[in-house]
XYZ file of C-alpha atoms in Angstrom:
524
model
C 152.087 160.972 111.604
C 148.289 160.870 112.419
C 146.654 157.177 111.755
C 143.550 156.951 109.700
C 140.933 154.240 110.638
C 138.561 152.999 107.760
C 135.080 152.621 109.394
C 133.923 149.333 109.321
C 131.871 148.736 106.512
C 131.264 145.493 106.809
C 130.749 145.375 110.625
C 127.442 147.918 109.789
C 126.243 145.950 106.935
C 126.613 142.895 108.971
C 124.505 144.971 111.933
C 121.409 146.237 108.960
C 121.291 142.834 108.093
C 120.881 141.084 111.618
C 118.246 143.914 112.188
C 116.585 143.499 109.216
C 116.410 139.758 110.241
C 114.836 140.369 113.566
C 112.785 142.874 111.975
C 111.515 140.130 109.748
C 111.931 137.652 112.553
C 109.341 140.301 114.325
C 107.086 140.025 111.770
C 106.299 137.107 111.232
C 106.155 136.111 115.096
C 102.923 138.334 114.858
C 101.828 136.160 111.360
C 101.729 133.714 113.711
C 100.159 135.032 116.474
C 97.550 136.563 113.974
C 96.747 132.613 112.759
C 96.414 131.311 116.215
C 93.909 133.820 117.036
C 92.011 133.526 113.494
C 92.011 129.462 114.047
C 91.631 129.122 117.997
C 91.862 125.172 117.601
C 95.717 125.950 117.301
C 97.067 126.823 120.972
C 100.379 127.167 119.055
C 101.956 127.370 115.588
C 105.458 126.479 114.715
C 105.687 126.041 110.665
C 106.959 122.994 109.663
C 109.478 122.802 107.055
C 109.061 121.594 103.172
C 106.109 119.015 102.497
C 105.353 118.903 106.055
C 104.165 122.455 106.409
C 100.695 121.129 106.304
C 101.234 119.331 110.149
C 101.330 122.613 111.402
C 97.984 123.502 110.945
C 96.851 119.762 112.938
C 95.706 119.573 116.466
C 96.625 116.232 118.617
C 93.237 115.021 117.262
C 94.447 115.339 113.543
C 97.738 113.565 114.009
C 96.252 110.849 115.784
C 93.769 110.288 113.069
C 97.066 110.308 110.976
C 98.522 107.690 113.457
C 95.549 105.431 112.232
C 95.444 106.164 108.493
C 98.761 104.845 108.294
C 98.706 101.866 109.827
C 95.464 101.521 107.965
C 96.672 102.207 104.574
C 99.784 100.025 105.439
C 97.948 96.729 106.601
C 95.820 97.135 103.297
C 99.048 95.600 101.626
C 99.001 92.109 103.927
C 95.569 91.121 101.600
C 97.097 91.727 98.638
C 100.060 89.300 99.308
C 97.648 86.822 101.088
C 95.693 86.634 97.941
C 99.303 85.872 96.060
C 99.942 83.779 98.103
C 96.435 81.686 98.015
C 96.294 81.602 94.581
C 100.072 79.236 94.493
C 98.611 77.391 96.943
C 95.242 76.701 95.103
C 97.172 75.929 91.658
C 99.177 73.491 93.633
C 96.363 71.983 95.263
C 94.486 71.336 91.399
C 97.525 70.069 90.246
C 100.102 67.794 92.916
C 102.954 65.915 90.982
C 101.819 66.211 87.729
C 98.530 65.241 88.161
C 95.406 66.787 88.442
C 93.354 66.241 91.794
C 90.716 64.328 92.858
C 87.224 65.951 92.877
C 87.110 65.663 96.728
C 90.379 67.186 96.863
C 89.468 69.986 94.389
C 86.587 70.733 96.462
C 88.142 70.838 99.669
C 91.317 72.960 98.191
C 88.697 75.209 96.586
C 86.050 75.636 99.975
C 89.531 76.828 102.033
C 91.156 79.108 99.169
C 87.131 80.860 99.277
C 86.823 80.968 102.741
C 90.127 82.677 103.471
C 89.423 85.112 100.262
C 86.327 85.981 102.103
C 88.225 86.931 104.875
C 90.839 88.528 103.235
C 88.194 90.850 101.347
C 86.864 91.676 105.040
C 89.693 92.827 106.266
C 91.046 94.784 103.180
C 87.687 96.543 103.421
C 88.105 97.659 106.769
C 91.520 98.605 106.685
C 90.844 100.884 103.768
C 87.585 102.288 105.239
C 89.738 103.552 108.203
C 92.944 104.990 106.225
C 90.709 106.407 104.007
C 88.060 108.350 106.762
C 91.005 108.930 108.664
C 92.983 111.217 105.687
C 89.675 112.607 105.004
C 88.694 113.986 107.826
C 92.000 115.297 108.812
C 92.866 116.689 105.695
C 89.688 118.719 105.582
C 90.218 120.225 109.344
C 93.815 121.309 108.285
C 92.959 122.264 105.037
C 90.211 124.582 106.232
C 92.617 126.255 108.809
C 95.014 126.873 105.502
C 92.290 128.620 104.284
C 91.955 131.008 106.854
C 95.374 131.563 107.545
C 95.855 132.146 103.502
C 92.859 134.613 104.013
C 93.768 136.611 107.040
C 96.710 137.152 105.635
C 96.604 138.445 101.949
C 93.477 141.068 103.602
C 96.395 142.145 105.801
C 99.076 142.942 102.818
C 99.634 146.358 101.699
C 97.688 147.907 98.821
C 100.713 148.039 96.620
C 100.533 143.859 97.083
C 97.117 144.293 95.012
C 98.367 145.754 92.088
C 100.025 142.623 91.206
C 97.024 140.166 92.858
C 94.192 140.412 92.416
C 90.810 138.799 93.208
C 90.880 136.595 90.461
C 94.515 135.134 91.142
C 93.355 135.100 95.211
C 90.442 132.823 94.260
C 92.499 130.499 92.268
C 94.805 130.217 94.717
C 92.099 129.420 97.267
C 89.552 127.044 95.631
C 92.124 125.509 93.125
C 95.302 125.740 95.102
C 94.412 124.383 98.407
C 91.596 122.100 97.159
C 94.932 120.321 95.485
C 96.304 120.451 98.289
C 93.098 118.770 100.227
C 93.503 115.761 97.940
C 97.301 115.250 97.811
C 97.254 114.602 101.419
C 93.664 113.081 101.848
C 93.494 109.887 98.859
C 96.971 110.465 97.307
C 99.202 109.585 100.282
C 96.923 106.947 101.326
C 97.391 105.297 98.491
C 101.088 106.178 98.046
C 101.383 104.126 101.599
C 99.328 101.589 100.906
C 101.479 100.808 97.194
C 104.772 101.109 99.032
C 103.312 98.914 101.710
C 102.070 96.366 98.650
C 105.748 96.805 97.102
C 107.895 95.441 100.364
C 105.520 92.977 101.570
C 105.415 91.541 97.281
C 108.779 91.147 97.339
C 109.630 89.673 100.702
C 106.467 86.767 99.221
C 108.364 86.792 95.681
C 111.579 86.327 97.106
C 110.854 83.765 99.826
C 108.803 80.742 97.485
C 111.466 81.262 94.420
C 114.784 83.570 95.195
C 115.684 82.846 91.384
C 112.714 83.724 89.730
C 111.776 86.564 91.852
C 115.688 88.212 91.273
C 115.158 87.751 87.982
C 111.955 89.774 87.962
C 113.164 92.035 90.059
C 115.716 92.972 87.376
C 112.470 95.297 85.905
C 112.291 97.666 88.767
C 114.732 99.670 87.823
C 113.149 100.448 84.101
C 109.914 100.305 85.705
C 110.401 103.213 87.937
C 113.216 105.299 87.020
C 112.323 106.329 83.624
C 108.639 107.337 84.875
C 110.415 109.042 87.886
C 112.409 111.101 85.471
C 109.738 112.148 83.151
C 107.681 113.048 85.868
C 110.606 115.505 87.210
C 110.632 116.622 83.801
C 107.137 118.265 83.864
C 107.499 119.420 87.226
C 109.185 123.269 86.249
C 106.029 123.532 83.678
C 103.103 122.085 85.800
C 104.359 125.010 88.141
C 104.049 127.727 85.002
C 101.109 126.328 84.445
C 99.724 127.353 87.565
C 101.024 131.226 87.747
C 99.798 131.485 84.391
C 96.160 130.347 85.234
C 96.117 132.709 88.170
C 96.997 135.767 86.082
C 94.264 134.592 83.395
C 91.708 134.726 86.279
C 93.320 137.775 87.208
C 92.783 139.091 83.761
C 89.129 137.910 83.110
C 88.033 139.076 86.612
C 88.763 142.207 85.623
C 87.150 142.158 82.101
C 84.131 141.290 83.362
C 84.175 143.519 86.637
C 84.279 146.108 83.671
C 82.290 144.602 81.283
C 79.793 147.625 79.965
C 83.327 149.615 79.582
C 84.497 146.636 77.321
C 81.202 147.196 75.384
C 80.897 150.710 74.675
C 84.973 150.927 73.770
C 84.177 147.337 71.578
C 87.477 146.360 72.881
C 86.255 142.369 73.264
C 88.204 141.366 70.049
C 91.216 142.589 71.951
C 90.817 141.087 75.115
C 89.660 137.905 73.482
C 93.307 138.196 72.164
C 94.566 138.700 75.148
C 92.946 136.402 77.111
C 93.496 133.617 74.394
C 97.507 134.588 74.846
C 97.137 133.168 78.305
C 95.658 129.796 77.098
C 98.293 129.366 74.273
C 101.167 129.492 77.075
C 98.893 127.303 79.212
C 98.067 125.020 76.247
C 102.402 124.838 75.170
C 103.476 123.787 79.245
C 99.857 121.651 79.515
C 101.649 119.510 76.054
C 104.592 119.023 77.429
C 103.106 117.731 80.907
C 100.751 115.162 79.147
C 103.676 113.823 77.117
C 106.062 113.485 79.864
C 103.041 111.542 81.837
C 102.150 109.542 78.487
C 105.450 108.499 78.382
C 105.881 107.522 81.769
C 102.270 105.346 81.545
C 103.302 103.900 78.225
C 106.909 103.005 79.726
C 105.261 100.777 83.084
C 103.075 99.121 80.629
C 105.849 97.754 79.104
C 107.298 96.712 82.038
C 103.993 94.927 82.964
C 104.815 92.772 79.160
C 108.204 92.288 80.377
C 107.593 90.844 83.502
C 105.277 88.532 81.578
C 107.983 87.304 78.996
C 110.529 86.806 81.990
C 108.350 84.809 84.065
C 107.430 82.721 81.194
C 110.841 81.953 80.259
C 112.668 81.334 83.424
C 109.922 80.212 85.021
C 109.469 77.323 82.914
C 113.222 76.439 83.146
C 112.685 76.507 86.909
C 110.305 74.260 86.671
C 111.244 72.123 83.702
C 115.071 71.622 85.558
C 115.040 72.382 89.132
C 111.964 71.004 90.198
C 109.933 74.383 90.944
C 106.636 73.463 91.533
C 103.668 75.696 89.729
C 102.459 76.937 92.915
C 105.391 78.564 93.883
C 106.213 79.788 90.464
C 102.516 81.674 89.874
C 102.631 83.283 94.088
C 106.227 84.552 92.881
C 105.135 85.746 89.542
C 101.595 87.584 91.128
C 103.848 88.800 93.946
C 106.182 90.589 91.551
C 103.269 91.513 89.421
C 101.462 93.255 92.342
C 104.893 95.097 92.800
C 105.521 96.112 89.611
C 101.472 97.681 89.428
C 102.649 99.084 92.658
C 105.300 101.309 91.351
C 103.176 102.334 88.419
C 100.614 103.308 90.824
C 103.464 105.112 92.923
C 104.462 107.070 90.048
C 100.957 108.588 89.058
C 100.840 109.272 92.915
C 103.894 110.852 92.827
C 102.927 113.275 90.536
C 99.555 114.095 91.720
C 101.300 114.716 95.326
C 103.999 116.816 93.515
C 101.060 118.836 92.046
C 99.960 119.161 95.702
C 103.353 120.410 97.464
C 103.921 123.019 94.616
C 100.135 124.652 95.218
C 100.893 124.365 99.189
C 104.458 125.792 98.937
C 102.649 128.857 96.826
C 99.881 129.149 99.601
C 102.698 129.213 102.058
C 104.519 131.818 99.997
C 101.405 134.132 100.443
C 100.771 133.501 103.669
C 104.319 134.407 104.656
C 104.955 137.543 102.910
C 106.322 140.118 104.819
C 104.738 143.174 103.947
C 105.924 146.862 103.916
C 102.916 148.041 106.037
C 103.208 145.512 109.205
C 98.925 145.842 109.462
C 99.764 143.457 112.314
C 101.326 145.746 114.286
C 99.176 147.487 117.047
C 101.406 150.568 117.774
C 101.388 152.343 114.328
C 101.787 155.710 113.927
C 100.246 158.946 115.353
C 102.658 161.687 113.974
C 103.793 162.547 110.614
C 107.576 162.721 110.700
C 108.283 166.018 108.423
C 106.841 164.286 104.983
C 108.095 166.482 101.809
C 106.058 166.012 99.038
C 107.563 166.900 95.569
C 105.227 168.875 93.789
C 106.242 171.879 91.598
C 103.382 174.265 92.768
C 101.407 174.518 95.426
C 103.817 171.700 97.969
C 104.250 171.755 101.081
C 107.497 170.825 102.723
C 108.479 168.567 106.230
C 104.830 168.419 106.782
C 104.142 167.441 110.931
C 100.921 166.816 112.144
C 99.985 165.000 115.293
C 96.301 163.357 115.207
C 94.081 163.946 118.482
C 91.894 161.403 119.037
C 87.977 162.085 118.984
C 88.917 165.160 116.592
C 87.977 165.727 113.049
C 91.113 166.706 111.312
C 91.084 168.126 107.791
C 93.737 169.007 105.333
C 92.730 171.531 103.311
C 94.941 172.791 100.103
C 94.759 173.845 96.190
C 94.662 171.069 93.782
C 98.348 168.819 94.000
C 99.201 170.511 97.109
C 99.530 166.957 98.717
C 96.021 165.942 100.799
C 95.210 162.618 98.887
C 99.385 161.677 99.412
C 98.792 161.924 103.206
C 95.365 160.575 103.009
C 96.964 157.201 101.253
C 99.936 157.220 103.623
C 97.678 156.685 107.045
C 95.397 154.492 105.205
C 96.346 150.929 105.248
C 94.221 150.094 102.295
C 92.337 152.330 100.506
C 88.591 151.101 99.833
C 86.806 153.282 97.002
C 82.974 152.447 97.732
C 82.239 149.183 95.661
C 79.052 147.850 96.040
C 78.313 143.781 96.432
C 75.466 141.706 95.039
C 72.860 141.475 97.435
C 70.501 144.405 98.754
C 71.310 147.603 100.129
C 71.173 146.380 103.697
C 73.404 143.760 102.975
C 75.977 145.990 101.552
C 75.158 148.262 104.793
C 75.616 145.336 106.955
C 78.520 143.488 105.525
C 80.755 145.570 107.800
C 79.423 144.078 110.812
C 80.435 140.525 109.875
C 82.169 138.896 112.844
C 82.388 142.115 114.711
C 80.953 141.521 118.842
C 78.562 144.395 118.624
C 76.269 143.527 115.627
C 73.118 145.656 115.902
C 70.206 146.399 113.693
C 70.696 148.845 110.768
C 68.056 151.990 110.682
C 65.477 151.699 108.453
C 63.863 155.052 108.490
C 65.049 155.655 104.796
C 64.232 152.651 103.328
C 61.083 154.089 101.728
C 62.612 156.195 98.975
C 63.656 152.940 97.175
C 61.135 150.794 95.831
C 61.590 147.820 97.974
C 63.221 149.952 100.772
C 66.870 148.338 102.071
C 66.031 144.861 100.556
C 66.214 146.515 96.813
C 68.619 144.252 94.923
C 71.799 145.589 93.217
C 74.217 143.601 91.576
C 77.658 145.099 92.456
C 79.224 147.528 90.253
C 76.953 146.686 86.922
C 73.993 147.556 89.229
C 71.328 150.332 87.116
C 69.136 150.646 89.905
C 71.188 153.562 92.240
C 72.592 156.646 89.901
C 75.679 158.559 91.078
C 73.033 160.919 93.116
C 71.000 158.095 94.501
C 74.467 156.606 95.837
C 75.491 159.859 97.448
C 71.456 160.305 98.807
C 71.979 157.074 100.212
C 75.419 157.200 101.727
C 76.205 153.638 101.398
C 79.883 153.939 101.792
C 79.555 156.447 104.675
C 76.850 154.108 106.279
C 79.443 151.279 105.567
C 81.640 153.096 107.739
C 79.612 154.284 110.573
C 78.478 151.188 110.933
C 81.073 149.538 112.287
C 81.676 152.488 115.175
C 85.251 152.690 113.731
C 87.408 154.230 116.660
C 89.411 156.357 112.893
C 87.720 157.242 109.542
C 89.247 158.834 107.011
C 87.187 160.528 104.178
C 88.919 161.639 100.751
C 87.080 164.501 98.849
C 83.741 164.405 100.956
C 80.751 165.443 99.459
C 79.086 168.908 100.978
C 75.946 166.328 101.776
C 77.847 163.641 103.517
C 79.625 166.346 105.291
C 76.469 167.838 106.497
C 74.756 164.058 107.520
C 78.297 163.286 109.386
C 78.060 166.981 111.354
C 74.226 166.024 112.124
C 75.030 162.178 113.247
C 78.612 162.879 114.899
C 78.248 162.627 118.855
C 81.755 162.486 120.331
């Protein structure tokens, strides 16, 4: 009896998937390669995972700056506790066994406590001065590689990428996002080092002069920064709504006013009003429950601040009423705890702030690691079409295979649906319809030579038929100044193009007089 031998379904899936993987793994090896040539201060880039991601865009320079602003922002805490610690001794100096101090001995107390407060302010000064240049001018250097990473690579997606983002939601993400970003890890983990710095050093001081009333104080903590902790968590999943929505309202409005004179002649601005007010009601419901879950967490550390009052009063004055605690001690344990406690509420708005900072960096990250259909990275492309069938009831063409000679002009030529602007948007990576930027016409000429090595002067033989030749102001699409003839006379997208010396142009539905002026300029 024959045997029958199931193919191995799983073994194949298994094999897609690991090439898919390496595909992917492919990919993104050239992301990378793309950012290290885009940001040449970077001899190599290995992302970093979670909150670090940001350390991969430093340079030795950067982390050693880093090195600094944390020891910095750590030895800001040692003034804090000196003070604490100066103030006991001062009280016990104005009042020694029950008794208030000589004048001489007042003064003398009171000339040390200033002197050392002098220095203490000094020091506290310089040690912030250098965790807080340090952050700042690291942050900005690996911010502004971010940037251009997060640039380079959404111009590099596929078009179908920008029917979902657009410029207004690419903006956002760019000024808004990353300037988050900036000051999350600039300021907001300085300070978060410099309060958890303040909290161990307070309570090793609180602990030492009075273990009893420092444990007893120390009871708060837990109320003091797990509630807050929790409400903050809370309004995490909507601060993150909150920021797709705004992105797809600046989506929205970029595109209402891009089309603004269209808005006007349909009177459609009731309706988008609508619309656009639809955005800020969602914005405005998650923006209500963030500010409650923050007042709630602010009113909640206040109340530990009250607390810690009531308990040092009480025990304090049994500690020093029975057991012979003397007031010194008992006010550098209480201002020790106190400079804790303020520590952790500090910690806590921080924490948030620096939350608000990871999400916009893990959505920058998102971007700037999405693998798209078209690898525009990828220098071999393709030179044949591999027998394309396009579905059209009349006038198709099936299994379609064309090979593309370079230094030829190549047209397809066909009835109406027969297929041309399919192929046309298959080779093209992106295709650009001929907008035109604020500025004048030279600039809109010219803008294709931006960081190109072989910038050259435009020609400015036509420039007379306009009134103030190519320096005649337009203002983008809402220009009046160049009619639909005037555009064509002028060639502006065509000049856009030959500008550049592109090694490929492709042209969809050329005009008989930009097919003449490229027959009469074409040399090779």
């Amino acid at each position: 009896m024959p045997m029958v031998t199931a193919p191995a379904i799983g073994s194949s899936q298994s094999q897609d998937r690991y090439a898919l993987q390496a595909a992917d793994e492919l990919v993104k090896q050239r992301q990378y390669a793309s950012i290290i040539k885009n940001v040449p201060e970077l001899k190599k880039f290995e992302p970093l995972p979670g909150v670090l991601y940001f350390l991969s865009y430093a340079t030795r320079a950067d982390l050693i700056l880093y090195a600094l602003g944390l020891v910095g922002s750590l030895c800001c805490a040692l003034p804090t506790i000196l003070v604490d610690y100066m103030y006991g001794q001062w009280t016990s100096g104005l009042v020694q066994n029950g008794r208030t101090g000589s004048p001489e001995e007042i003064r003398m107390v009171s000339r040390f406590t200033a002197l050392i407060m002098l220095a203490t302010g000094l020091g506290f000064w310089v040690f912030s001065s250098v965790f807080f240049g340090c952050f700042a001018l690291a942050s900005s250097r690996m911010c502004a590689r971010i940037r251009i990473a997060y640039i380079s690579s959404v111009t590099a997606q596929d078009s179908a990428r920008f029917e979902s983002v657009g410029a207004g939601e690419v903006g956002s993400r760019l000024a808004k996002g990353i300037r988050c970003l900036q000051i999350g890890i600039r300021e907001i983990l300085g300070f978060l080092l410099w309060s958890i710095g303040t909290i161990c050093s307070s309570l090793v001081m609180a602990f030492k002069v009075s273990p009893q009333v420092g444990g007893v104080l120390f009871g708060i903590f837990p109320f003091a920064g797990i509630l807050p902790y929790l409400s903050t968590e809370f309004s995490s999943r909507p601060f993150a709504k909150i920021s797709r929505m705004e992105g797809h309202a600046a989506l929205f409005l970029e595109q209402v006013l891009s089309t603004v004179r269209i808005v006007k002649v349909l009177q459609a601005s009731d309706t988008l009003v609508s619309v656009y007010d639809s955005y800020l009601r969602k914005i405005e419901k998650d923006g209500n429950i963030v500010v409650l879950s923050k007042g709630f967490a602010f009113s909640t550390a206040c109340f530990s601040v009250f607390a810690a009052y009531a308990l040092c009063f009480y025990r304090g004055g049994v500690r020093v009423a029975y057991h012979g605690l003397s007031s010194g001690n008992l006010f550098t344990s209480f201002f020790s705890t106190y400079s804790a406690i303020f520590a952790v509420i500090s910690i806590l708005s921080h924490l948030t702030m620096l939350h608000e900072a990871f999400a916009a960096q893990a959505q920058v990250r998102a971007e700037i690691e999405r693998i798209s259909e078209i690898d525009y990275q990828n220098p071999a492309g393709l030179t044949t079409l591999p027998s394309v069938n396009l579905g059209i009831k009349r006038g198709h063409y099936n299994k379609v295979s064309k090979k593309l000679t370079a230094g030829k002009v190549t047209a397809f030529v066909g009835a109406s649906g027969s297929g041309k602007f399919t192929l046309v948007a298959l080779m093209a990576t992106v295709l650009q319809d001929p907008a035109l930027f604020a500025g004048s016409i030279l600039d809109n000429v010219a803008i294709c030579l931006t960081g190109t090595p072989d910038e050259y002067a435009a020609d400015r033989k036509n420039e007379a038929r306009l009134p103030e030749g190519l320096d005649t102001m337009i203002n983008g699409m809402k220009t009046g100044l160049l009619s639909g003839g005037q555009r064509q006379r002028q060639w502006l997208a065509v000049a856009r193009a030959l500008v550049r010396r592109s090694n490929l142009l492709i042209l969809e539905r050329v005009p008989k007089s930009t097919s003449d002026l490229s027959l009469k300029t074409r040399t090779s």
